[in-house]
Amino acid sequence: MDNDLQKTGNRQLTTDNDTITAIATPTGQAGIGIIRISGPLSFEIAGKIFRPQNPDRKLQSHRLYLGHLLDPSTEAMIDEVLVSFMKAPFSYTREDVIEINSHSGYLLLSRILEIVLEQGARLAKPGEFTLRAFLNGRIDLTQAEAVIDLINSKSDRGLALASQQIQGSFWAEIEGLRKKVTGLLAHAEVAIDFPEEEADILSREEAANQIRDEVVKPIRKMIKAHVNRLWVDGVKTVIVGRVNAGKSSLLNLLLNEQRAIVTPIPGTTRDIIESTITIGGLPLRLMDTAGFGKATGEVEKIGIDLTERKLAEADFLLVVIDQSRPLNTDDLRIISRCREKKALMVINKIDLPSAFGQENEKKELSGFPMAKISALTGEGLDDLTKAIVDCILESETDMTSSNAAPNLRHRQALMDAVRYFETAERSTKKDAPMEIVALELKSGLDALGEIIGETTTEDVLDNIFSQFCLGK
Ligand SMILES: Nc1nc2c(ncn2[C@@H]2O[C@H](COP(=O)(O)OP(=O)(O)OP(=O)(O)O)[C@@H](O)[C@H]2O)c(=O)[nH]1
Ligand SMILES: [Mg+2]
């Protein structure tokens, strides 16, 4: 990370002065559970409820102390615990932080939490510890978001991308761009004040070139790197097809387990069944759906509505076609719905005689990538998995070249920013008044500021931090 770049925290928003607490580990039976406390009362609370084994020793920051946890109202011993003290500003939140490592069990952790609350802390909201780290300027918004990615990541590469982002790689890229734009803006402002000297400072042509090469081009590259999200989030892959085509059989084959119910009865699957697998290192969130066909009952109709919704949200479609029967109107309806999506035609049941004619099927399926398999016998599975990877990575050759993984929010802000900078480039070339160029550069700068949290509204923050789990 660039050392001379300093994070300033969010300028408009501040934290309240409460001391917050939460159970930071999943509340099941386990070896240890952790309760976290952050805020001005943390050490005072710890003093009341924790009796160190060696009471004469002075407690120091960033050390772990063995002792007993007590209920101060009854002096009853609750558990033998390890407690760490982290003095501000050298903690996750930049506030005084206490972490109590106790044994883990739902009742025990709840009891300790209750005691901490009785001593004056309040329950933290999901993500509130990380929100404080952000508001207190320890991390920027992209690093806070990377915490969620790190927890939810669906592949090794996704994990590596999140880990880089947590270390500030994406922030440094954005901050580098902001410095560049700020420099250009300073030139523009000098030119506004001393118009007769404008050409001496930076020629119009040179300024336009700098905007194009050092601002617009790198942002365009980052926007493209959005495909890297697939490694983090997984590729939403929806299996669609007419009833009885073999969708659930295909899911089971890919997962190598009997996950979905398979029967010869059309309309067997009604709910969406989801499972994650990794193919060629690529995480796929596979969804089996209810087949298209004549929906006779209420339940089937709901199933088809769900399928329609999933189809719209999908990153990638596996369209299952039963080649032992001629294409019917349900097949055609699905195929036409897939034209605007990334889709692979899975020609199934190749163990049975083909009912496909020469012309019609060829015409309807033309233009789509295809793989032929038998979901029953497993024949063609290798070709299918290869086709899936090729299909998803096709035209995404940049996927491995960039280390950024902008999420949808970043992407939107980058697209806003690049629009302003492209306009600024054009205005500069066309000899537009410098006031206009300066205004466009400023708007672009604000859009970049939204990414790292320099200029972010409370709504956006609420939206981001509500995705966290409790205690993080
Ligand atoms: N011969 C043969 N039969 C298959 C193949 N794939 C699936 N089947 C059979 O086709 C029938 C339907 O399979 P499913 O996997 O339940 O089909 P589906 O598309 O999920 O059906 P719905 O959920 O009803 O829409 C079952 O009897 C399967 O055993 C195949 O490749 N060859
Ligand atoms: Mg099914």
Short mmCIF file of C-alpha atoms and ligand atoms in Angstrom, two decimals:
data_model
loop_
_atom_site.label_atom_id
_atom_site.label_comp_id
_atom_site.label_asym_id
_atom_site.label_seq_id
_atom_site.Cartn_x
_atom_site.Cartn_y
_atom_site.Cartn_z
CA MET A 1 0.00 0.00 0.00
CA ASP A 2 1.09 3.52 -0.76
CA ASN A 3 2.38 4.86 2.53
CA ASP A 4 2.03 8.54 1.86
CA LEU A 5 -1.68 8.10 1.25
CA GLN A 6 -3.65 8.61 4.43
CA LYS A 7 -7.17 7.49 5.15
CA THR A 8 -9.29 10.20 6.65
CA GLY A 9 -12.48 8.32 7.46
CA ASN A 10 -15.92 9.49 6.49
CA ARG A 11 -16.00 13.22 6.93
CA GLN A 12 -19.72 13.74 7.33
CA LEU A 13 -20.62 10.94 9.71
CA THR A 14 -19.44 10.06 13.19
CA THR A 15 -20.15 7.24 15.62
CA ASP A 16 -22.24 7.67 18.75
CA ASN A 17 -20.38 7.36 22.02
CA ASP A 18 -21.99 4.09 23.13
CA THR A 19 -20.08 1.04 24.18
CA ILE A 20 -21.27 -1.84 22.02
CA THR A 21 -21.09 -5.58 22.48
CA ALA A 22 -22.00 -8.78 20.65
CA ILE A 23 -21.22 -12.47 20.49
CA ALA A 24 -18.63 -12.66 17.70
CA THR A 25 -18.66 -16.40 17.09
CA PRO A 26 -21.47 -18.68 15.89
CA THR A 27 -23.59 -19.56 18.89
CA GLY A 28 -23.38 -23.33 18.81
CA GLN A 29 -21.51 -25.81 20.95
CA ALA A 30 -17.80 -25.36 20.28
CA GLY A 31 -14.39 -25.19 21.89
CA ILE A 32 -14.44 -21.43 22.37
CA GLY A 33 -16.81 -18.53 21.91
CA ILE A 34 -15.88 -14.87 21.81
CA ILE A 35 -17.71 -11.84 23.12
CA ARG A 36 -16.50 -8.52 21.86
CA ILE A 37 -16.90 -5.12 23.55
CA SER A 38 -15.90 -1.80 21.97
CA GLY A 39 -16.17 1.77 23.22
CA PRO A 40 -15.26 4.03 26.12
CA LEU A 41 -16.71 1.79 28.87
CA SER A 42 -15.00 -1.41 27.68
CA PHE A 43 -12.15 -1.46 30.19
CA GLU A 44 -14.40 -0.36 33.06
CA ILE A 45 -16.85 -3.18 32.29
CA ALA A 46 -14.00 -5.69 32.08
CA GLY A 47 -12.76 -4.47 35.47
CA LYS A 48 -16.12 -5.26 37.05
CA ILE A 49 -16.70 -8.71 35.57
CA PHE A 50 -13.21 -10.17 35.19
CA ARG A 51 -10.96 -11.44 38.00
CA PRO A 52 -7.49 -12.14 36.62
CA GLN A 53 -5.75 -15.18 38.06
CA ASN A 54 -2.86 -12.99 39.11
CA PRO A 55 -4.55 -9.86 40.49
CA ASP A 56 -1.27 -8.12 41.35
CA ARG A 57 -0.07 -7.94 37.78
CA LYS A 58 -0.78 -4.67 35.96
CA LEU A 59 -2.91 -5.33 32.89
CA GLN A 60 -1.28 -4.29 29.62
CA SER A 61 -2.72 -3.72 26.17
CA HIS A 62 -2.50 -6.51 23.59
CA ARG A 63 -1.90 -9.26 26.14
CA LEU A 64 -4.12 -12.19 26.92
CA TYR A 65 -5.07 -12.78 30.58
CA LEU A 66 -6.41 -15.92 32.21
CA GLY A 67 -9.00 -15.53 34.95
CA HIS A 68 -12.63 -15.89 35.92
CA LEU A 69 -15.71 -14.18 34.69
CA LEU A 70 -18.12 -13.15 37.45
CA ASP A 71 -21.63 -11.84 37.69
CA PRO A 72 -20.93 -8.71 39.79
CA SER A 73 -24.46 -8.65 41.25
CA THR A 74 -24.06 -12.07 42.89
CA GLU A 75 -20.28 -12.60 42.71
CA ALA A 76 -21.10 -15.97 41.12
CA MET A 77 -18.38 -17.41 38.92
CA ILE A 78 -19.64 -17.99 35.37
CA ASP A 79 -16.67 -19.43 33.47
CA GLU A 80 -12.90 -19.61 33.28
CA VAL A 81 -11.94 -17.25 30.46
CA LEU A 82 -9.12 -15.60 28.54
CA VAL A 83 -9.52 -11.86 28.10
CA SER A 84 -7.62 -9.60 25.74
CA PHE A 85 -7.36 -5.84 26.17
CA MET A 86 -6.75 -3.67 23.11
CA LYS A 87 -6.25 -0.02 23.90
CA ALA A 88 -7.39 2.63 21.42
CA PRO A 89 -6.37 3.43 18.76
CA PHE A 90 -4.64 0.09 18.20
CA SER A 91 -7.73 -2.06 17.80
CA TYR A 92 -10.19 -3.22 15.13
CA THR A 93 -12.50 -0.26 15.77
CA ARG A 94 -9.82 2.21 16.92
CA GLU A 95 -11.68 2.28 20.25
CA ASP A 96 -10.90 0.45 23.50
CA VAL A 97 -11.75 -3.17 22.76
CA ILE A 98 -12.16 -6.18 25.03
CA GLU A 99 -12.50 -9.73 23.78
CA ILE A 100 -13.64 -12.42 26.16
CA ASN A 101 -12.76 -15.97 25.10
CA SER A 102 -15.07 -18.30 26.98
CA HIS A 103 -16.27 -21.83 26.42
CA SER A 104 -18.94 -21.92 23.79
CA GLY A 105 -22.55 -22.87 24.28
CA TYR A 106 -25.61 -20.84 23.49
CA LEU A 107 -26.73 -20.39 27.11
CA LEU A 108 -23.25 -19.60 28.42
CA LEU A 109 -22.52 -16.97 25.77
CA SER A 110 -25.97 -15.42 26.22
CA ARG A 111 -25.41 -15.24 29.98
CA ILE A 112 -22.05 -13.46 29.57
CA LEU A 113 -23.58 -11.08 27.02
CA GLU A 114 -26.38 -10.30 29.45
CA ILE A 115 -23.86 -9.44 32.18
CA VAL A 116 -21.94 -7.14 29.84
CA LEU A 117 -25.20 -5.42 28.84
CA GLU A 118 -26.16 -4.98 32.50
CA GLN A 119 -22.89 -3.11 33.03
CA GLY A 120 -23.85 -0.41 30.53
CA ALA A 121 -22.99 -1.66 27.05
CA ARG A 122 -25.63 -1.90 24.33
CA LEU A 123 -26.12 -4.65 21.76
CA ALA A 124 -24.18 -3.97 18.54
CA LYS A 125 -26.00 -3.98 15.22
CA PRO A 126 -24.75 -6.30 12.45
CA GLY A 127 -21.48 -4.92 11.10
CA GLU A 128 -21.30 -2.15 13.69
CA PHE A 129 -17.73 -2.96 14.78
CA THR A 130 -16.58 -2.69 11.16
CA LEU A 131 -18.71 0.43 10.67
CA ARG A 132 -16.81 2.03 13.55
CA ALA A 133 -13.48 0.97 12.05
CA PHE A 134 -14.62 2.79 8.91
CA LEU A 135 -16.03 5.89 10.61
CA ASN A 136 -12.92 6.18 12.77
CA GLY A 137 -10.77 6.13 9.64
CA ARG A 138 -8.96 2.83 10.19
CA ILE A 139 -10.29 1.32 6.98
CA ASP A 140 -12.04 2.72 3.91
CA LEU A 141 -15.33 1.50 2.51
CA THR A 142 -13.75 -0.92 0.01
CA GLN A 143 -11.87 -2.61 2.86
CA ALA A 144 -15.07 -2.87 4.90
CA GLU A 145 -16.79 -4.50 1.93
CA ALA A 146 -13.84 -6.86 1.51
CA VAL A 147 -14.51 -8.13 5.03
CA ILE A 148 -17.92 -9.34 3.83
CA ASP A 149 -16.31 -10.84 0.70
CA LEU A 150 -13.69 -12.61 2.76
CA ILE A 151 -16.39 -14.23 4.89
CA ASN A 152 -18.61 -15.16 1.94
CA SER A 153 -16.02 -15.95 -0.72
CA LYS A 154 -16.85 -18.94 -2.93
CA SER A 155 -13.40 -19.86 -4.30
CA ASP A 156 -9.68 -19.69 -3.54
CA ARG A 157 -9.20 -16.95 -6.08
CA GLY A 158 -12.15 -15.03 -4.63
CA LEU A 159 -10.51 -15.32 -1.22
CA ALA A 160 -7.22 -13.98 -2.59
CA LEU A 161 -8.99 -11.03 -4.23
CA ALA A 162 -10.86 -10.18 -1.02
CA SER A 163 -7.68 -10.48 0.99
CA GLN A 164 -5.87 -8.01 -1.29
CA GLN A 165 -8.78 -5.62 -1.10
CA ILE A 166 -8.75 -5.82 2.70
CA GLN A 167 -5.12 -4.76 2.63
CA GLY A 168 -6.16 -1.66 0.74
CA SER A 169 -5.16 -2.52 -2.85
CA PHE A 170 -8.39 -1.25 -4.40
CA TRP A 171 -8.45 1.79 -2.13
CA ALA A 172 -4.89 2.67 -3.19
CA GLU A 173 -5.86 2.42 -6.87
CA ILE A 174 -8.84 4.74 -6.39
CA GLU A 175 -6.84 7.09 -4.19
CA GLY A 176 -4.08 7.22 -6.83
CA LEU A 177 -6.66 8.23 -9.43
CA ARG A 178 -8.11 10.85 -7.13
CA LYS A 179 -4.67 12.39 -6.63
CA LYS A 180 -4.16 12.50 -10.37
CA VAL A 181 -7.52 14.20 -10.91
CA THR A 182 -6.92 16.62 -8.05
CA GLY A 183 -3.66 17.64 -9.77
CA LEU A 184 -5.47 18.22 -13.07
CA LEU A 185 -8.16 20.15 -11.24
CA ALA A 186 -5.52 22.39 -9.66
CA HIS A 187 -4.18 23.16 -13.15
CA ALA A 188 -7.69 23.95 -14.35
CA GLU A 189 -8.27 26.28 -11.43
CA VAL A 190 -5.02 28.14 -12.02
CA ALA A 191 -6.01 28.48 -15.66
CA ILE A 192 -9.37 29.94 -14.59
CA ASP A 193 -7.61 32.55 -12.44
CA PHE A 194 -4.84 33.35 -14.94
CA PRO A 195 -6.36 32.64 -18.38
CA GLU A 196 -3.51 34.28 -20.30
CA GLU A 197 -1.02 31.83 -18.79
CA GLU A 198 -3.12 28.70 -19.36
CA ALA A 199 -1.02 27.35 -22.22
CA ASP A 200 2.20 27.71 -20.21
CA ILE A 201 0.90 25.57 -17.36
CA LEU A 202 -0.37 22.63 -19.35
CA SER A 203 -1.41 22.71 -22.99
CA ARG A 204 -4.98 21.73 -23.76
CA GLU A 205 -3.76 18.77 -25.76
CA GLU A 206 -1.48 17.55 -23.03
CA ALA A 207 -4.25 17.92 -20.42
CA ALA A 208 -6.71 15.98 -22.60
CA ASN A 209 -4.13 13.23 -23.13
CA GLN A 210 -3.52 12.93 -19.42
CA ILE A 211 -7.23 12.65 -18.70
CA ARG A 212 -7.54 9.94 -21.34
CA ASP A 213 -4.44 7.88 -20.55
CA GLU A 214 -4.12 8.27 -16.82
CA VAL A 215 -7.74 8.52 -15.72
CA VAL A 216 -10.23 7.24 -18.30
CA LYS A 217 -8.24 4.19 -19.42
CA PRO A 218 -7.46 2.85 -15.93
CA ILE A 219 -11.10 3.31 -14.91
CA ARG A 220 -12.30 1.45 -18.01
CA LYS A 221 -9.96 -1.40 -17.04
CA MET A 222 -11.38 -1.48 -13.51
CA ILE A 223 -14.95 -1.59 -14.84
CA LYS A 224 -13.98 -4.64 -16.90
CA ALA A 225 -12.46 -6.26 -13.82
CA HIS A 226 -16.01 -6.48 -12.46
CA VAL A 227 -16.09 -10.01 -13.93
CA ASN A 228 -13.69 -10.93 -11.13
CA ARG A 229 -16.74 -10.82 -8.86
CA LEU A 230 -17.61 -14.26 -10.26
CA TRP A 231 -14.70 -15.73 -8.29
CA VAL A 232 -15.93 -14.08 -5.11
CA ASP A 233 -19.71 -14.44 -5.44
CA GLY A 234 -19.91 -17.56 -7.61
CA VAL A 235 -21.57 -17.77 -11.02
CA LYS A 236 -25.35 -17.88 -10.66
CA THR A 237 -26.03 -20.87 -12.89
CA VAL A 238 -29.64 -21.77 -13.51
CA ILE A 239 -30.66 -25.12 -15.00
CA VAL A 240 -33.76 -24.65 -17.13
CA GLY A 241 -35.70 -26.80 -19.57
CA ARG A 242 -39.08 -28.33 -20.20
CA VAL A 243 -40.55 -30.81 -17.74
CA ASN A 244 -38.86 -34.20 -17.66
CA ALA A 245 -35.87 -33.08 -19.78
CA GLY A 246 -33.47 -34.30 -17.08
CA LYS A 247 -32.62 -31.07 -15.21
CA SER A 248 -32.56 -32.65 -11.76
CA SER A 249 -30.60 -35.61 -13.13
CA LEU A 250 -28.05 -33.15 -14.52
CA LEU A 251 -27.76 -31.37 -11.16
CA ASN A 252 -27.19 -34.68 -9.41
CA LEU A 253 -24.61 -35.73 -11.99
CA LEU A 254 -22.64 -32.49 -11.63
CA LEU A 255 -22.78 -32.66 -7.83
CA ASN A 256 -22.08 -36.36 -7.86
CA GLU A 257 -24.84 -36.94 -5.31
CA GLN A 258 -28.59 -37.51 -5.25
CA ARG A 259 -29.40 -33.96 -4.23
CA ALA A 260 -32.63 -33.48 -6.20
CA ILE A 261 -35.54 -35.88 -6.60
CA VAL A 262 -35.68 -37.55 -10.02
CA THR A 263 -38.80 -39.33 -11.27
CA PRO A 264 -40.38 -40.04 -14.67
CA ILE A 265 -43.34 -37.88 -13.61
CA PRO A 266 -43.34 -34.50 -15.41
CA GLY A 267 -43.31 -31.60 -12.92
CA THR A 268 -41.36 -33.36 -10.17
CA THR A 269 -39.28 -30.33 -9.17
CA ARG A 270 -41.26 -27.40 -7.80
CA ASP A 271 -38.91 -25.53 -5.50
CA ILE A 272 -35.53 -24.11 -6.46
CA ILE A 273 -32.72 -26.38 -5.29
CA GLU A 274 -29.37 -24.68 -4.89
CA SER A 275 -25.88 -26.11 -4.38
CA THR A 276 -22.40 -24.73 -4.89
CA ILE A 277 -19.73 -26.63 -6.84
CA THR A 278 -16.33 -25.74 -8.24
CA ILE A 279 -15.58 -26.54 -11.87
CA GLY A 280 -12.08 -25.77 -13.12
CA GLY A 281 -11.56 -23.61 -10.01
CA LEU A 282 -14.65 -21.59 -10.91
CA PRO A 283 -17.38 -21.49 -8.25
CA LEU A 284 -20.87 -22.19 -9.61
CA ARG A 285 -24.03 -21.64 -7.64
CA LEU A 286 -26.14 -24.28 -9.38
CA MET A 287 -29.90 -23.96 -9.27
CA ASP A 288 -32.31 -26.65 -10.39
CA THR A 289 -35.74 -25.31 -11.29
CA ALA A 290 -39.28 -26.42 -12.08
CA GLY A 291 -39.61 -27.32 -15.75
CA PHE A 292 -41.63 -25.39 -18.32
CA GLY A 293 -44.77 -27.19 -19.36
CA LYS A 294 -48.48 -27.11 -18.94
CA ALA A 295 -48.88 -26.09 -15.29
CA THR A 296 -51.96 -27.88 -14.00
CA GLY A 297 -52.05 -27.01 -10.33
CA GLU A 298 -51.41 -24.03 -8.07
CA VAL A 299 -48.08 -25.46 -6.85
CA GLU A 300 -46.73 -25.97 -10.38
CA LYS A 301 -47.70 -22.41 -11.30
CA ILE A 302 -45.78 -21.02 -8.33
CA GLY A 303 -42.83 -23.24 -9.30
CA ILE A 304 -42.79 -21.80 -12.84
CA ASP A 305 -43.01 -18.22 -11.54
CA LEU A 306 -39.95 -18.94 -9.40
CA THR A 307 -38.15 -20.37 -12.45
CA GLU A 308 -38.94 -17.19 -14.42
CA ARG A 309 -37.45 -15.05 -11.66
CA LYS A 310 -34.29 -17.14 -11.40
CA LEU A 311 -33.91 -17.11 -15.16
CA ALA A 312 -33.91 -13.32 -15.13
CA GLU A 313 -31.27 -13.14 -12.36
CA ALA A 314 -28.94 -15.77 -13.83
CA ASP A 315 -25.34 -15.11 -14.90
CA PHE A 316 -25.34 -18.31 -16.91
CA LEU A 317 -27.96 -20.81 -18.11
CA LEU A 318 -27.75 -24.54 -18.63
CA VAL A 319 -30.62 -25.31 -20.97
CA VAL A 320 -31.51 -28.99 -20.85
CA ILE A 321 -33.06 -30.43 -24.01
CA ASP A 322 -34.33 -33.99 -24.29
CA GLN A 323 -33.15 -35.19 -27.71
CA SER A 324 -35.31 -38.32 -27.53
CA ARG A 325 -38.32 -36.12 -28.22
CA PRO A 326 -38.79 -33.50 -30.94
CA LEU A 327 -38.57 -29.88 -29.79
CA ASN A 328 -41.96 -28.64 -28.64
CA THR A 329 -43.34 -25.17 -27.92
CA ASP A 330 -42.04 -25.24 -24.33
CA ASP A 331 -38.50 -25.87 -25.59
CA LEU A 332 -38.86 -23.08 -28.14
CA ARG A 333 -40.16 -20.68 -25.52
CA ILE A 334 -37.15 -21.34 -23.31
CA ILE A 335 -34.66 -21.16 -26.17
CA SER A 336 -35.98 -17.77 -27.24
CA ARG A 337 -35.73 -16.53 -23.64
CA CYS A 338 -32.05 -17.52 -23.62
CA ARG A 339 -30.97 -15.47 -26.60
CA GLU A 340 -30.11 -12.45 -24.49
CA LYS A 341 -28.21 -14.46 -21.82
CA LYS A 342 -25.05 -16.48 -21.68
CA ALA A 343 -26.36 -20.00 -22.24
CA LEU A 344 -25.15 -23.53 -22.98
CA MET A 345 -27.50 -26.02 -24.67
CA VAL A 346 -27.22 -29.37 -22.93
CA ILE A 347 -28.51 -32.01 -25.34
CA ASN A 348 -29.53 -34.78 -22.94
CA LYS A 349 -30.50 -38.45 -23.12
CA ILE A 350 -28.01 -39.35 -25.85
CA ASP A 351 -28.28 -42.95 -24.66
CA LEU A 352 -31.75 -42.98 -26.29
CA PRO A 353 -32.48 -42.83 -30.03
CA SER A 354 -32.64 -39.28 -31.36
CA ALA A 355 -35.99 -37.78 -32.31
CA PHE A 356 -34.37 -34.67 -33.75
CA GLY A 357 -35.04 -33.99 -37.42
CA GLN A 358 -32.37 -32.57 -39.71
CA GLU A 359 -33.68 -29.05 -40.21
CA ASN A 360 -35.91 -27.73 -37.44
CA GLU A 361 -33.67 -28.51 -34.46
CA LYS A 362 -30.56 -27.36 -36.26
CA LYS A 363 -32.21 -24.04 -37.05
CA GLU A 364 -33.60 -23.44 -33.56
CA LEU A 365 -30.34 -24.27 -31.79
CA SER A 366 -28.03 -22.47 -34.18
CA GLY A 367 -25.69 -19.94 -32.64
CA PHE A 368 -25.66 -21.56 -29.20
CA PRO A 369 -22.72 -23.50 -27.76
CA MET A 370 -23.73 -27.12 -27.17
CA ALA A 371 -22.74 -30.19 -25.18
CA LYS A 372 -24.19 -33.68 -25.57
CA ILE A 373 -24.62 -35.92 -22.56
CA SER A 374 -26.57 -38.62 -20.87
CA ALA A 375 -27.40 -37.47 -17.36
CA LEU A 376 -28.42 -41.08 -16.70
CA THR A 377 -25.17 -42.83 -17.65
CA GLY A 378 -22.73 -39.93 -17.24
CA GLU A 379 -21.55 -40.16 -20.84
CA GLY A 380 -20.23 -36.79 -22.07
CA LEU A 381 -19.67 -35.36 -18.58
CA ASP A 382 -16.05 -34.34 -19.24
CA ASP A 383 -17.00 -32.50 -22.41
CA LEU A 384 -19.85 -30.82 -20.58
CA THR A 385 -17.68 -29.47 -17.74
CA LYS A 386 -15.13 -28.22 -20.26
CA ALA A 387 -17.89 -26.52 -22.26
CA ILE A 388 -19.24 -24.87 -19.08
CA VAL A 389 -15.86 -23.37 -18.18
CA ASP A 390 -15.21 -22.25 -21.79
CA CYS A 391 -18.61 -20.69 -22.00
CA ILE A 392 -18.29 -18.66 -18.81
CA LEU A 393 -14.70 -17.59 -19.34
CA GLU A 394 -15.19 -16.89 -23.04
CA SER A 395 -14.47 -13.21 -23.75
CA GLU A 396 -13.48 -12.80 -20.10
CA THR A 397 -9.79 -13.26 -20.80
CA ASP A 398 -9.12 -10.25 -18.58
CA MET A 399 -10.51 -12.17 -15.66
CA THR A 400 -7.16 -13.27 -14.36
CA SER A 401 -5.15 -10.21 -15.31
CA SER A 402 -6.50 -7.69 -12.81
CA ASN A 403 -6.34 -7.82 -9.06
CA ALA A 404 -9.41 -5.70 -8.49
CA ALA A 405 -12.89 -7.15 -8.04
CA PRO A 406 -15.24 -4.15 -8.11
CA ASN A 407 -18.71 -5.00 -6.85
CA LEU A 408 -21.91 -3.59 -8.36
CA ARG A 409 -21.77 -0.47 -6.20
CA HIS A 410 -18.17 0.25 -7.23
CA ARG A 411 -18.98 -0.48 -10.84
CA GLN A 412 -21.85 1.98 -10.88
CA ALA A 413 -19.69 4.72 -9.35
CA LEU A 414 -16.83 3.95 -11.78
CA MET A 415 -19.24 4.24 -14.72
CA ASP A 416 -20.53 7.58 -13.41
CA ALA A 417 -16.95 8.77 -12.92
CA VAL A 418 -15.76 7.72 -16.36
CA ARG A 419 -18.67 9.55 -18.00
CA TYR A 420 -17.62 12.79 -16.32
CA PHE A 421 -13.96 12.31 -17.20
CA GLU A 422 -14.72 11.51 -20.83
CA THR A 423 -16.78 14.67 -21.05
CA ALA A 424 -13.95 16.58 -19.39
CA GLU A 425 -11.53 15.18 -21.97
CA ARG A 426 -13.79 16.28 -24.85
CA SER A 427 -14.38 19.72 -23.34
CA THR A 428 -10.65 20.21 -22.89
CA LYS A 429 -9.97 19.32 -26.52
CA LYS A 430 -12.78 21.55 -27.79
CA ASP A 431 -11.42 24.57 -25.94
CA ALA A 432 -14.51 24.79 -23.74
CA PRO A 433 -14.28 27.26 -20.84
CA MET A 434 -12.02 25.95 -18.09
CA GLU A 435 -14.84 26.44 -15.57
CA ILE A 436 -16.76 23.69 -17.33
CA VAL A 437 -13.79 21.33 -17.39
CA ALA A 438 -13.20 21.96 -13.69
CA LEU A 439 -16.84 21.20 -12.89
CA GLU A 440 -16.71 17.91 -14.78
CA LEU A 441 -13.48 16.88 -13.08
CA LYS A 442 -15.02 17.68 -9.69
CA SER A 443 -18.11 15.59 -10.41
CA GLY A 444 -15.90 12.67 -11.44
CA LEU A 445 -13.85 13.10 -8.29
CA ASP A 446 -17.01 12.90 -6.17
CA ALA A 447 -18.06 9.69 -7.91
CA LEU A 448 -14.66 8.16 -7.11
CA GLY A 449 -15.00 9.40 -3.53
CA GLU A 450 -18.20 7.39 -3.15
CA ILE A 451 -16.28 4.17 -3.74
CA ILE A 452 -13.90 4.60 -0.84
CA GLY A 453 -16.45 6.30 1.41
CA GLU A 454 -15.23 9.89 1.25
CA THR A 455 -18.59 11.06 -0.02
CA THR A 456 -21.14 8.46 0.99
CA THR A 457 -24.65 8.89 2.30
CA GLU A 458 -26.00 7.16 5.38
CA ASP A 459 -28.39 5.08 3.24
CA VAL A 460 -25.51 3.56 1.31
CA LEU A 461 -23.69 2.74 4.54
CA ASP A 462 -26.81 1.16 6.05
CA ASN A 463 -27.16 -0.96 2.96
CA ILE A 464 -23.55 -2.16 3.09
CA PHE A 465 -23.30 -2.84 6.80
CA SER A 466 -26.65 -4.62 7.02
CA GLN A 467 -25.02 -7.45 5.03
CA PHE A 468 -22.68 -8.26 7.90
CA CYS A 469 -23.25 -10.84 10.57
CA LEU A 470 -23.56 -9.91 14.25
CA GLY A 471 -20.33 -9.30 16.10
CA LYS A 472 -18.33 -8.25 13.01
N1 LIG B 1 -32.56 -42.56 -20.67
C1 LIG B 1 -32.32 -41.45 -20.02
N2 LIG B 1 -33.19 -41.02 -19.10
C2 LIG B 1 -32.93 -39.87 -18.43
C3 LIG B 1 -31.75 -39.12 -18.67
N3 LIG B 1 -31.77 -38.04 -17.87
C4 LIG B 1 -32.91 -38.11 -17.14
N4 LIG B 1 -33.60 -39.22 -17.48
C5 LIG B 1 -34.89 -39.66 -16.94
O1 LIG B 1 -35.88 -38.70 -17.25
C6 LIG B 1 -36.84 -38.60 -16.19
C7 LIG B 1 -36.92 -37.15 -15.72
O2 LIG B 1 -35.70 -36.78 -15.13
P1 LIG B 1 -35.57 -35.56 -14.14
O3 LIG B 1 -34.13 -35.38 -13.87
O4 LIG B 1 -36.48 -35.72 -12.98
O5 LIG B 1 -36.13 -34.42 -15.09
P2 LIG B 1 -36.47 -32.90 -14.73
O6 LIG B 1 -36.15 -32.11 -15.93
O7 LIG B 1 -35.85 -32.53 -13.46
O8 LIG B 1 -38.04 -33.00 -14.58
P3 LIG B 1 -39.04 -32.00 -13.80
O9 LIG B 1 -38.47 -31.70 -12.48
O10 LIG B 1 -40.28 -32.78 -13.73
O11 LIG B 1 -39.19 -30.81 -14.68
C8 LIG B 1 -36.36 -39.54 -15.12
O12 LIG B 1 -37.06 -40.75 -15.25
C9 LIG B 1 -34.88 -39.74 -15.42
O13 LIG B 1 -34.39 -40.97 -14.99
C10 LIG B 1 -30.85 -39.61 -19.66
O14 LIG B 1 -29.81 -39.04 -19.97
N5 LIG B 1 -31.18 -40.77 -20.31
MG MG B 2 -36.60 -31.87 -11.72
#
